[in-house]
Short mmCIF file of N, CA and C in Angstrom, two decimals:
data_model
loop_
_atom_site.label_atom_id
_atom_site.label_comp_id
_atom_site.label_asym_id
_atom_site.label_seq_id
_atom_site.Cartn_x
_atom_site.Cartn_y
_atom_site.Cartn_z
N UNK A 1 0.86 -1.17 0.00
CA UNK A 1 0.00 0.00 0.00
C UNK A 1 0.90 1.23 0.00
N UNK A 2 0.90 2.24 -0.98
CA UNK A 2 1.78 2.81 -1.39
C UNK A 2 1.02 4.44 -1.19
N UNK A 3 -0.28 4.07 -1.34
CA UNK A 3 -1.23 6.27 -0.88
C UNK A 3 -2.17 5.20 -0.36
N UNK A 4 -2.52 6.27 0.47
CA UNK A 4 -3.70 6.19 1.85
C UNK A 4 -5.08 6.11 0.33
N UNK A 5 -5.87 5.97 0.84
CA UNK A 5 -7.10 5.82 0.23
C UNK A 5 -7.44 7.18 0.60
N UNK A 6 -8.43 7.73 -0.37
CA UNK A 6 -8.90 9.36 -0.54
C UNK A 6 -10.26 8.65 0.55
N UNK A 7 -10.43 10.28 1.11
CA UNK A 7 -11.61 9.93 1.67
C UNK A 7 -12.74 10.15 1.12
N UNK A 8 -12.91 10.34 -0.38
CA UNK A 8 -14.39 10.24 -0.88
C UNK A 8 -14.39 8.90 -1.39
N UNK A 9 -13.51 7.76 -1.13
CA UNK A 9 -13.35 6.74 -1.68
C UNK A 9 -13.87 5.68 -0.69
N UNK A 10 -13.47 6.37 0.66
CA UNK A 10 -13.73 5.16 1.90
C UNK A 10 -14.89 4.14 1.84
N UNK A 11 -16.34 5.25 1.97
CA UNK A 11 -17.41 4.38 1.81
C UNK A 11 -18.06 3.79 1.21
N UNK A 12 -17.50 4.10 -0.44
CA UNK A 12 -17.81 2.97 -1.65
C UNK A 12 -17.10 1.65 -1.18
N UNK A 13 -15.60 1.86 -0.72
CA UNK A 13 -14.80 0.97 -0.84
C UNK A 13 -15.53 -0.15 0.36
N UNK A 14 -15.54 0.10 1.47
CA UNK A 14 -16.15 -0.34 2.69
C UNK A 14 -17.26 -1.61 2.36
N UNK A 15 -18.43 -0.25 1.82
CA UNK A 15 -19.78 -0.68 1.03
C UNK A 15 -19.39 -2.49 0.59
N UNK A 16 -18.40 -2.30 -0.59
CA UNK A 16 -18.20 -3.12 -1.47
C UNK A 16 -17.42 -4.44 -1.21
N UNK A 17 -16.55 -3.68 0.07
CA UNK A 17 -15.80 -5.30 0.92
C UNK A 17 -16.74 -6.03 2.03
N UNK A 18 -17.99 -5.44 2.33
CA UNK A 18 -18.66 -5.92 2.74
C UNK A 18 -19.91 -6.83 2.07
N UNK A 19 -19.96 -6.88 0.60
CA UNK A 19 -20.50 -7.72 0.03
C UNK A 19 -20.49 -9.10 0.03
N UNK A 20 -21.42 -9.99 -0.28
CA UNK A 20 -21.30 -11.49 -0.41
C UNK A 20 -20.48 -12.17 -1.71
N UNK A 21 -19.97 -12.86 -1.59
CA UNK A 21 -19.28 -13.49 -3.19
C UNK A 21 -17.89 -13.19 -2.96
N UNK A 22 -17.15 -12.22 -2.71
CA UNK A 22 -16.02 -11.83 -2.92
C UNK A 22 -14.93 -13.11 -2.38
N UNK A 23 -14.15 -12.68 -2.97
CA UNK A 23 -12.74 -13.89 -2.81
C UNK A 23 -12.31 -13.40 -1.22
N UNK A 24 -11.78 -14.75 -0.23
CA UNK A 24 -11.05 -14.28 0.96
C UNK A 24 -9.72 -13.69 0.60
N UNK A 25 -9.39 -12.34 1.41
CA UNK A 25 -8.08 -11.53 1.27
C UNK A 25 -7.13 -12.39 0.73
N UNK A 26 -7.24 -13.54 1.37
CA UNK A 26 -5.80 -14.35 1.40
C UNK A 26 -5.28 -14.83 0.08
N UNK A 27 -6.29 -14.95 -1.01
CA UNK A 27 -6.09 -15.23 -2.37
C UNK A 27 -5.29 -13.70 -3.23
N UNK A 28 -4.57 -12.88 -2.44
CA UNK A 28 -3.76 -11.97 -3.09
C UNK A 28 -4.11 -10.66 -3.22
N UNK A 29 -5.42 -9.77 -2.74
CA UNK A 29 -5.51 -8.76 -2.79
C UNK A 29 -5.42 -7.86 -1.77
N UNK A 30 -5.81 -6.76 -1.78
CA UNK A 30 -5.29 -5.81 -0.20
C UNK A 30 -6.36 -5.29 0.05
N UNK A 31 -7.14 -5.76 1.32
CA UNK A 31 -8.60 -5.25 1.29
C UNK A 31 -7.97 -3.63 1.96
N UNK A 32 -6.93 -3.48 2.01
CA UNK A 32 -6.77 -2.09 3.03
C UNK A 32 -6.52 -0.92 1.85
N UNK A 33 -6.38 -0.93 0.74
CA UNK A 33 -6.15 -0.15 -0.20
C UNK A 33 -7.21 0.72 -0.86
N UNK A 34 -6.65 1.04 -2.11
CA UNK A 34 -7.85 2.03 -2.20
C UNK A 34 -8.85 1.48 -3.86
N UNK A 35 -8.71 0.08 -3.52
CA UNK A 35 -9.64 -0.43 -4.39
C UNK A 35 -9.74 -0.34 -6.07
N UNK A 36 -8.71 -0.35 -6.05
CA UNK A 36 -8.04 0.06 -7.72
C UNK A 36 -7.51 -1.15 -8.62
N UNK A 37 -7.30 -1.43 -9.62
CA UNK A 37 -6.57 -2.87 -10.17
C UNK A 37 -4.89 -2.85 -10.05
N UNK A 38 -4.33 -3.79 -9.61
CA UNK A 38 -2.90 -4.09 -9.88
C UNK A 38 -2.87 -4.52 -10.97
N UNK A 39 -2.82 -3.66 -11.78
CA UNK A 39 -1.97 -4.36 -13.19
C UNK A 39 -1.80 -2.96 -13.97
N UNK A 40 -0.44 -3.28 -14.84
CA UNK A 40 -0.34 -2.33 -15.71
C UNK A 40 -0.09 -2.95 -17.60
N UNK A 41 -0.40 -2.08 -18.23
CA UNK A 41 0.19 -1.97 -19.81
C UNK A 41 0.51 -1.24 -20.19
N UNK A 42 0.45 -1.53 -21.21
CA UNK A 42 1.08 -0.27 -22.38
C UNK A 42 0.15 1.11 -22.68
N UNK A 43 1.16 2.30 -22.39
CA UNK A 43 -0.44 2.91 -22.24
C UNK A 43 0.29 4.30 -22.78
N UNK A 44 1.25 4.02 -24.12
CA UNK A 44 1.61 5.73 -24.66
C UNK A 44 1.15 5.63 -26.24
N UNK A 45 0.69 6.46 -26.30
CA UNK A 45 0.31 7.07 -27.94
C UNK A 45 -0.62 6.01 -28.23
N UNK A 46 -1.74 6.13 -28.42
CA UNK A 46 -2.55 5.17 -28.48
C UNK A 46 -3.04 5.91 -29.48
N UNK A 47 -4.32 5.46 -30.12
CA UNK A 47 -4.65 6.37 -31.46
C UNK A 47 -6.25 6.12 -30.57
N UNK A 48 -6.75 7.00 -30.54
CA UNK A 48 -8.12 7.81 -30.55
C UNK A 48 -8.78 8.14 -31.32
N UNK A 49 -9.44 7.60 -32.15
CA UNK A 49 -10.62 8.73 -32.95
C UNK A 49 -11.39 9.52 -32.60
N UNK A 50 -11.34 10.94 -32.10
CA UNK A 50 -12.50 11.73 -31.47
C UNK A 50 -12.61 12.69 -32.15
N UNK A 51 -12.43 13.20 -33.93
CA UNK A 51 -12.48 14.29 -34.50
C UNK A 51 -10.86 14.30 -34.32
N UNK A 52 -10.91 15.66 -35.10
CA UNK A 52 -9.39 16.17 -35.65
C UNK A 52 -9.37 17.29 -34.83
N UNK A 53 -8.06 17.40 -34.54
CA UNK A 53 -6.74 16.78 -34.81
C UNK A 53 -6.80 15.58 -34.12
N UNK A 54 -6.04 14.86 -34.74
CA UNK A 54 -5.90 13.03 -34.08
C UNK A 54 -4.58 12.91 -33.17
N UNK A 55 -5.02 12.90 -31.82
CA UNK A 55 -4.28 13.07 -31.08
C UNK A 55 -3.42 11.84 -30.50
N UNK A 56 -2.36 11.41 -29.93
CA UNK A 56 -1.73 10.48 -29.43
C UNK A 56 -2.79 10.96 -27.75
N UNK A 57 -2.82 9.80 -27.29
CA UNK A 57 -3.51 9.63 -25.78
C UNK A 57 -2.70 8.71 -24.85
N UNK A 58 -2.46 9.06 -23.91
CA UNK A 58 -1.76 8.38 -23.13
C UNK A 58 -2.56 7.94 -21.42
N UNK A 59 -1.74 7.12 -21.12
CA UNK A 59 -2.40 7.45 -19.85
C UNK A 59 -3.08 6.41 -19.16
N UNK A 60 -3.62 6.19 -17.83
CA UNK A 60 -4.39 4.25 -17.10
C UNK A 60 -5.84 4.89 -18.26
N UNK A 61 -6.30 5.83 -18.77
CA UNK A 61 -7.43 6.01 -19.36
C UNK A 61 -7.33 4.90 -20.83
N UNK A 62 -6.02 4.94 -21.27
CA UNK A 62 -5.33 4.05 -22.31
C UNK A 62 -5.17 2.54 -21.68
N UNK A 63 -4.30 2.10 -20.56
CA UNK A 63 -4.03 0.99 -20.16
C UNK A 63 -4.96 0.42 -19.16
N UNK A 64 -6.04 0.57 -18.98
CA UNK A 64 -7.32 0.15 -17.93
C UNK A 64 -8.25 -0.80 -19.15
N UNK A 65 -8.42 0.57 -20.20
CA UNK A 65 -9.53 -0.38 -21.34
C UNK A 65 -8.53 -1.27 -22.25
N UNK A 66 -7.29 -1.92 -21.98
CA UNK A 66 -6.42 -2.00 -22.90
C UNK A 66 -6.60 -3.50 -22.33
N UNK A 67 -6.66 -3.87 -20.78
CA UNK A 67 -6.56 -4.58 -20.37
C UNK A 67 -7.93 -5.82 -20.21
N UNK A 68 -8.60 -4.90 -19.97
CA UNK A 68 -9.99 -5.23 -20.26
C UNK A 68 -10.00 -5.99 -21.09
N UNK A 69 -9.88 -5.32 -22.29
CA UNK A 69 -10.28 -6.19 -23.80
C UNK A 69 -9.15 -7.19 -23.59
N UNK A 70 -8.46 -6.69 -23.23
CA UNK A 70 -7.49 -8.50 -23.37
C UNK A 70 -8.26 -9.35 -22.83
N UNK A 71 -8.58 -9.22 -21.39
CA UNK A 71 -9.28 -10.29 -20.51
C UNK A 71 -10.59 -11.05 -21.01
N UNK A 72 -11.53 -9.87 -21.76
CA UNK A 72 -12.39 -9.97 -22.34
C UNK A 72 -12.28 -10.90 -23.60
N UNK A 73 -11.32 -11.10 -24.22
CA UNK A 73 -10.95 -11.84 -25.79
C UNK A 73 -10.38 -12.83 -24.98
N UNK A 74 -9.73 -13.30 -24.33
CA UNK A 74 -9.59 -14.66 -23.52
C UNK A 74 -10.72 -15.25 -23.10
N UNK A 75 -11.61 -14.13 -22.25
CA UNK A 75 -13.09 -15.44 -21.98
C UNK A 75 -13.69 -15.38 -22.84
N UNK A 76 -13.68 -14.86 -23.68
CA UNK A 76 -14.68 -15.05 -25.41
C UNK A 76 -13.85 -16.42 -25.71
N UNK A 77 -12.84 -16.39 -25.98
CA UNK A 77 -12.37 -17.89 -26.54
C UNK A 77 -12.55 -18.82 -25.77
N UNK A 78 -12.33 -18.78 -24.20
CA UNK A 78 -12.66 -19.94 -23.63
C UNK A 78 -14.55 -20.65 -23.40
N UNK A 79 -15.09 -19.35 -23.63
CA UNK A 79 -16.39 -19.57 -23.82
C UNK A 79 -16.50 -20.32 -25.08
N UNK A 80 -15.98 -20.10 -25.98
CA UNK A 80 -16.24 -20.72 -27.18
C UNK A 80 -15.73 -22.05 -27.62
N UNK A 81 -15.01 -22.48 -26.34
CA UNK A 81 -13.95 -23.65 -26.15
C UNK A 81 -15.03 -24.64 -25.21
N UNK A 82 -16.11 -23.41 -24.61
CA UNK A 82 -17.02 -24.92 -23.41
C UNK A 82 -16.39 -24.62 -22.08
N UNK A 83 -15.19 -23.61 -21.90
CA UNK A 83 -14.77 -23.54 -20.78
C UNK A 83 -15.33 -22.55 -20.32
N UNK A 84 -14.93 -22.22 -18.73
CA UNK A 84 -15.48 -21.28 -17.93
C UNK A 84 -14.53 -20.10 -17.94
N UNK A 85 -15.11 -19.06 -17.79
CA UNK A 85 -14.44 -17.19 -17.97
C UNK A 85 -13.20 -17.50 -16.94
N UNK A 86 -12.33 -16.62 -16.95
CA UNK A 86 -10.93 -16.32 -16.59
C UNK A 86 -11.69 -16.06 -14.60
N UNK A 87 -12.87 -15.73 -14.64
CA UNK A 87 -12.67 -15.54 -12.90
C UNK A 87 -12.01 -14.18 -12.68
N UNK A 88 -12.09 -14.23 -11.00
CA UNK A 88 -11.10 -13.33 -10.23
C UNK A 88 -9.97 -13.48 -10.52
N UNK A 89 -9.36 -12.46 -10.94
CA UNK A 89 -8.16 -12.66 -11.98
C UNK A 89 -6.47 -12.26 -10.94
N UNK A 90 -6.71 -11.28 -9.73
CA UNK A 90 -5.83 -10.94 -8.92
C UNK A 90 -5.49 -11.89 -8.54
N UNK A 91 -5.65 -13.21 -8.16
CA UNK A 91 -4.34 -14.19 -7.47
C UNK A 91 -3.13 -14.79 -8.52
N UNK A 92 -3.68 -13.94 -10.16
CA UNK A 92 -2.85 -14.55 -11.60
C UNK A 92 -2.34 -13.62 -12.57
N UNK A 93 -2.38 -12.30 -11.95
CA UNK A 93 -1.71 -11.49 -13.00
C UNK A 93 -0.76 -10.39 -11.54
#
């Protein structure tokens, strides 16, 4: 744990570790944090289409949806294989 959690963050975060379903801590995540993903990519000059000028974008706004779709095109194939989705993915990346 590397920054304190913001305090407009506390009681979503709280809210949400108090839910049913969730994985026990012990499978690799930090219930004390500020509820964000551990993982990074590639995330400079990305191409954007939003009108002109066509800008390079950088930024977790780049490497958040970057990651996604990866995860997302893995359980598409394993769905299409008969297998089951990738799961809670923090005890494997």
């Amino acid at each position: 744990k590397y920054w304190p959690m913001p305090d407009w963050q506390k009681d979503v975060v709280q809210k949400y570790m108090k839910e049913s379903g969730l994985p026990d801590a012990s499978r690799g995540y930090n219930t004390s944090g500020r509820a964000y993903p551990d993982i990074a990519a590639q995330a400079t000059n990305y191409f954007v289409y939003a009108g002109f000028p066509i800008p390079g974008v950088s930024g977790t706004s780049c490497a958040s949806p970057a990651a996604a779709g990866l995860f997302s095109l893995l359980n598409d194939l394993r769905l299409q294989e008969g297998k089951s989705t990738l799961g809670f993915l923090n005890p494997f990346v």
